[in-house]
XYZ file of C-alpha atoms in Angstrom:
353
model
C -70.419 81.271 -137.165
C -70.573 82.993 -133.979
C -72.685 81.753 -131.528
C -75.570 83.891 -131.062
C -76.243 85.895 -127.472
C -79.394 85.718 -125.632
C -80.192 87.965 -122.648
C -83.128 89.173 -120.414
C -84.666 92.337 -120.113
C -86.353 93.121 -116.878
C -88.966 96.277 -117.311
C -92.315 96.725 -115.494
C -91.846 93.940 -113.267
C -91.784 91.510 -116.046
C -89.062 90.080 -118.043
C -88.532 89.774 -121.980
C -86.361 87.232 -123.507
C -84.390 88.819 -126.352
C -82.730 86.038 -128.482
C -80.755 85.607 -131.653
C -78.102 88.409 -131.090
C -75.462 88.339 -132.785
C -72.100 89.745 -131.542
C -71.369 92.123 -134.517
C -74.794 94.013 -133.551
C -74.902 97.316 -131.574
C -76.561 98.153 -128.557
C -78.943 100.369 -130.866
C -79.735 96.957 -132.746
C -80.436 95.693 -129.471
C -82.757 98.507 -128.415
C -84.792 97.923 -131.576
C -85.377 94.133 -130.680
C -86.220 95.580 -127.101
C -88.489 98.060 -128.767
C -90.627 95.440 -130.550
C -90.707 93.196 -127.425
C -91.834 95.727 -124.905
C -93.483 99.046 -127.307
C -90.795 101.347 -125.919
C -89.072 103.240 -128.422
C -85.399 102.611 -128.627
C -84.535 106.382 -128.145
C -86.391 106.013 -124.825
C -84.953 103.185 -123.395
C -82.204 103.147 -121.022
C -80.342 99.753 -120.076
C -78.708 99.821 -116.723
C -75.660 98.259 -116.438
C -74.198 98.238 -119.877
C -70.189 99.188 -119.984
C -67.612 98.951 -122.452
C -64.085 99.509 -121.378
C -65.483 100.767 -117.772
C -68.146 103.305 -119.363
C -71.528 103.265 -120.065
C -72.047 101.741 -123.569
C -73.243 103.926 -126.438
C -75.162 102.949 -129.294
C -73.064 102.345 -131.485
C -70.954 99.935 -129.274
C -71.129 96.248 -130.608
C -72.105 93.663 -128.248
C -68.938 91.635 -128.469
C -67.729 94.858 -126.633
C -69.921 94.278 -123.267
C -69.372 91.363 -120.871
C -72.641 89.764 -121.538
C -73.117 85.995 -119.938
C -75.534 83.822 -121.669
C -78.709 84.630 -120.092
C -77.781 87.727 -118.534
C -80.318 90.274 -116.942
C -80.515 93.958 -117.884
C -82.855 96.275 -116.079
C -84.345 98.936 -118.292
C -86.056 102.060 -117.731
C -87.983 103.635 -120.164
C -91.863 104.310 -121.217
C -94.117 103.541 -123.962
C -95.527 106.475 -125.765
C -99.166 105.654 -124.746
C -98.089 105.837 -121.172
C -96.368 109.145 -121.239
C -99.655 110.794 -122.718
C -101.575 109.102 -119.763
C -99.694 110.640 -116.671
C -100.954 114.084 -117.837
C -104.028 113.270 -116.146
C -104.756 110.845 -113.436
C -106.682 107.778 -114.723
C -110.094 107.668 -112.765
C -110.944 105.310 -110.110
C -107.508 103.251 -109.912
C -107.738 101.026 -107.288
C -105.022 100.927 -104.649
C -103.092 97.874 -104.978
C -103.754 95.429 -102.388
C -101.079 92.645 -101.095
C -103.022 90.239 -99.830
C -100.261 87.978 -98.683
C -99.259 90.490 -95.851
C -98.845 89.526 -92.386
C -101.857 91.165 -90.176
C -101.414 92.476 -86.885
C -103.088 89.668 -84.889
C -100.538 87.151 -86.626
C -98.914 84.809 -84.325
C -95.314 86.110 -83.622
C -92.799 83.076 -84.783
C -89.517 85.342 -84.081
C -88.825 82.658 -80.906
C -89.464 79.520 -82.947
C -85.884 77.295 -82.354
C -85.772 76.028 -86.013
C -85.924 79.657 -87.451
C -83.413 80.968 -84.600
C -81.066 78.199 -86.333
C -81.552 79.663 -89.833
C -80.392 83.315 -88.461
C -77.246 81.627 -86.928
C -76.682 79.988 -90.257
C -76.974 83.398 -92.132
C -74.922 85.027 -89.482
C -72.310 82.482 -90.158
C -72.452 82.133 -94.024
C -73.900 85.356 -95.049
C -71.015 87.982 -96.290
C -71.812 91.710 -95.854
C -69.584 94.271 -97.856
C -69.014 97.333 -95.805
C -69.344 100.626 -97.703
C -68.903 102.512 -94.966
C -67.745 101.685 -91.317
C -70.302 101.756 -88.613
C -70.320 104.917 -86.723
C -70.016 104.954 -83.026
C -72.906 105.549 -81.041
C -75.569 105.843 -84.087
C -78.450 103.619 -84.049
C -79.181 101.729 -87.077
C -82.003 102.352 -89.773
C -82.829 99.201 -92.230
C -84.689 100.410 -95.477
C -86.579 98.570 -98.092
C -86.104 99.412 -101.685
C -89.384 98.656 -103.680
C -92.408 100.831 -102.679
C -90.719 101.866 -99.862
C -88.063 104.448 -101.379
C -88.791 103.561 -104.973
C -91.876 102.650 -107.414
C -90.037 99.551 -109.417
C -93.673 98.784 -111.375
C -94.085 101.743 -113.029
C -92.821 102.635 -116.310
C -90.353 105.828 -116.771
C -87.556 107.500 -118.740
C -85.116 107.589 -115.573
C -85.565 106.520 -112.254
C -85.835 110.018 -110.731
C -89.226 109.628 -111.986
C -89.869 106.806 -109.649
C -88.035 108.243 -106.827
C -89.996 108.622 -103.484
C -90.392 112.457 -103.020
C -88.038 113.527 -100.420
C -85.831 110.741 -100.672
C -82.420 112.760 -100.252
C -83.500 115.003 -97.598
C -84.705 112.346 -95.630
C -81.854 110.104 -95.883
C -79.907 113.211 -95.262
C -81.724 113.800 -92.277
C -81.689 110.141 -90.757
C -77.930 110.042 -91.081
C -77.371 112.663 -88.315
C -78.823 110.162 -86.171
C -78.593 106.587 -87.988
C -76.041 104.532 -89.988
C -78.255 103.213 -92.845
C -78.793 99.905 -94.133
C -80.683 98.933 -97.660
C -82.268 95.500 -97.142
C -84.075 94.639 -100.724
C -85.530 91.080 -101.096
C -84.238 91.315 -104.673
C -80.533 90.659 -105.753
C -77.507 92.602 -105.377
C -76.889 93.560 -109.016
C -80.129 94.707 -108.799
C -79.709 96.790 -105.799
C -76.812 98.377 -106.804
C -78.297 99.428 -109.753
C -81.343 101.331 -108.248
C -79.096 103.149 -106.059
C -77.057 104.215 -108.498
C -79.658 105.352 -110.732
C -81.314 107.030 -107.555
C -78.159 109.050 -106.833
C -77.955 107.403 -103.278
C -74.710 105.378 -103.542
C -72.664 108.713 -104.657
C -74.470 111.652 -102.536
C -72.391 113.579 -100.374
C -74.629 114.461 -97.684
C -74.827 110.938 -96.413
C -73.195 107.667 -96.756
C -74.737 104.188 -96.766
C -73.149 101.631 -94.305
C -74.072 98.282 -96.490
C -76.366 96.537 -98.681
C -78.234 93.047 -98.121
C -80.205 91.129 -100.732
C -82.271 87.959 -100.653
C -79.835 85.956 -99.751
C -79.625 87.364 -96.188
C -83.378 86.332 -95.864
C -85.069 83.142 -94.167
C -88.103 81.023 -94.885
C -90.815 80.468 -92.018
C -93.886 79.210 -91.556
C -96.797 81.449 -90.613
C -100.029 79.787 -89.092
C -102.217 81.716 -92.257
C -99.826 81.940 -95.109
C -97.895 79.033 -94.659
C -94.090 79.521 -95.971
C -92.867 82.786 -96.669
C -89.660 84.901 -96.927
C -88.522 87.740 -94.449
C -86.030 89.855 -93.493
C -85.043 88.506 -89.537
C -82.416 91.588 -88.399
C -80.992 89.043 -85.875
C -78.796 88.709 -88.975
C -77.321 92.130 -88.318
C -77.349 91.731 -85.149
C -75.463 88.909 -84.810
C -72.734 90.425 -87.107
C -72.412 93.480 -85.439
C -73.340 93.481 -81.726
C -73.617 97.318 -81.409
C -76.922 97.159 -82.821
C -79.857 95.552 -81.315
C -83.689 95.568 -80.759
C -82.663 98.606 -78.643
C -81.214 100.945 -81.452
C -82.800 99.543 -84.746
C -85.693 100.479 -86.515
C -86.572 99.094 -90.211
C -88.966 100.415 -92.843
C -90.636 98.155 -95.112
C -94.028 98.488 -96.444
C -94.915 94.651 -96.490
C -95.306 93.703 -92.670
C -94.197 89.871 -92.998
C -90.743 90.706 -93.643
C -90.274 91.874 -90.328
C -92.451 89.251 -88.632
C -89.017 87.787 -86.644
C -88.744 91.136 -85.300
C -91.829 93.067 -85.354
C -91.132 95.418 -82.469
C -88.330 96.978 -84.676
C -90.468 97.265 -87.715
C -92.503 100.029 -88.919
C -94.782 99.636 -91.882
C -94.470 102.534 -94.437
C -97.257 103.040 -96.914
C -96.348 101.892 -100.324
C -95.295 104.425 -103.217
C -97.141 103.421 -106.080
C -98.106 105.087 -109.274
C -95.460 107.347 -108.829
C -96.485 109.565 -111.845
C -99.510 110.474 -109.828
C -98.599 110.044 -106.281
C -95.051 112.156 -106.231
C -97.574 115.370 -106.291
C -98.857 114.773 -103.046
C -96.596 111.582 -101.396
C -95.094 113.380 -98.079
C -94.754 109.968 -96.062
C -90.717 110.632 -95.880
C -91.119 113.791 -94.610
C -93.242 113.132 -91.917
C -90.757 109.899 -90.939
C -88.168 111.962 -90.828
C -89.287 114.059 -87.785
C -90.420 110.656 -86.614
C -86.785 109.260 -86.586
C -85.469 112.750 -85.145
C -88.168 112.829 -82.382
C -87.030 109.096 -80.972
C -83.487 109.218 -81.627
C -82.495 110.508 -78.268
C -84.172 107.554 -76.573
C -81.913 104.685 -75.109
C -84.675 101.799 -76.189
C -86.525 101.762 -79.284
C -88.233 98.404 -78.582
C -90.593 100.188 -76.159
C -92.199 101.794 -78.719
C -95.208 100.895 -80.863
C -94.418 101.695 -84.508
C -97.555 100.873 -85.500
C -98.365 104.243 -84.174
C -96.008 106.205 -85.342
C -97.663 109.258 -86.323
C -99.311 110.025 -82.875
C -95.780 109.927 -81.352
C -95.027 112.854 -79.592
C -91.414 113.495 -78.464
C -91.447 113.455 -74.368
C -90.483 117.285 -72.975
C -87.239 117.065 -71.518
C -86.526 118.871 -67.854
C -84.470 121.821 -69.419
C -87.425 122.466 -72.052
C -90.109 122.442 -69.021
C -88.022 124.962 -67.178
C -87.461 127.100 -70.084
C -91.182 127.002 -70.915
C -91.871 127.618 -67.112
C -89.386 130.599 -67.024
C -90.939 132.100 -70.552
C -94.423 131.902 -68.860
C -93.115 133.750 -65.884
C -91.506 136.349 -68.043
C -94.815 136.824 -70.214
C -97.276 137.105 -67.626
C -95.053 139.814 -66.027
C -94.523 141.379 -69.104
C -98.273 141.455 -69.797
C -98.996 142.915 -66.087
C -100.330 140.220 -64.605
C -100.071 140.767 -60.982
C -101.341 137.875 -59.680
C -97.939 137.128 -57.470
C -98.180 140.410 -55.972
C -102.029 140.798 -55.276
C -101.999 139.754 -51.547
C -98.068 140.942 -51.188
C -97.161 137.136 -50.280
C -95.091 136.739 -53.543
C -92.778 139.092 -55.223
C -91.661 138.918 -58.701
C -88.994 136.878 -59.973
C -86.236 139.438 -60.169
C -83.269 136.665 -60.591
C -81.331 136.381 -63.751
C -82.617 134.199 -66.393
């Protein structure tokens, strides 16, 4: 008798164990068991990463044709029927989810503690980065989180596009003009690759990602308020790629503690939750596109206070002041303003522009 197969389904922030599967059963049989556990109809399920002979497995594919290790974890997208009906009208008075495990602005900085710097050195030495597209010369670095930054990973949906933050591709296309882009998530590499593929990010033709980083590149630090927490130290990237540093790197994350080792380079983005409701009005990425464009010409980003990014105004360049002055003079002359010639002390500027 063939050994039974057991897998774990990850969906809506929870894990569901599907046991007693037989190798002769099909993907449809698997989906029916998932339906029993989750309430998501088999026809509404999308199982990420299931392949047979290099192609996505269809419902008729037998489990024996899939490469499934014991206890394999599979990410699912899908929506219960009752949840689909709920998104037609926003539920009343849903409070924002508050992450009470975040680092406050006044939290004591830990970025210079020797024991933590030693951890970073070990990550620089041991953590392996797989380059997808080579870093480009003279480009700044943009490091992006995924969950709640680019993607609502807790809401239910039939496709990744329903959970994708609005204007994601426009944002990445604009950012790519001035920045190399790195994705750093606190999850595993398998999930990063699956999410980026599902969202169409890894295959987009208007921009290219440089590489991914997962939880293996993070370190644990001790904070006065919260004790031991895992964080994303940019020093790992800077140690491996010295063309980048605090002067030309910016990091977006919805949780401030993730950049506690490099607070001057971190920007706390508003979390994107309740995608079915929020996507109609979320414009965060559009606004941040403009901010990235405005600060791109600066030689040193470490002088900026990213917590005030919405109030930032790009300084005018000399040629812009000169052009503005020239246009003002021309406008004054065109409107009959004779202030410069009233007392005969000045004459109109007749030089060619």
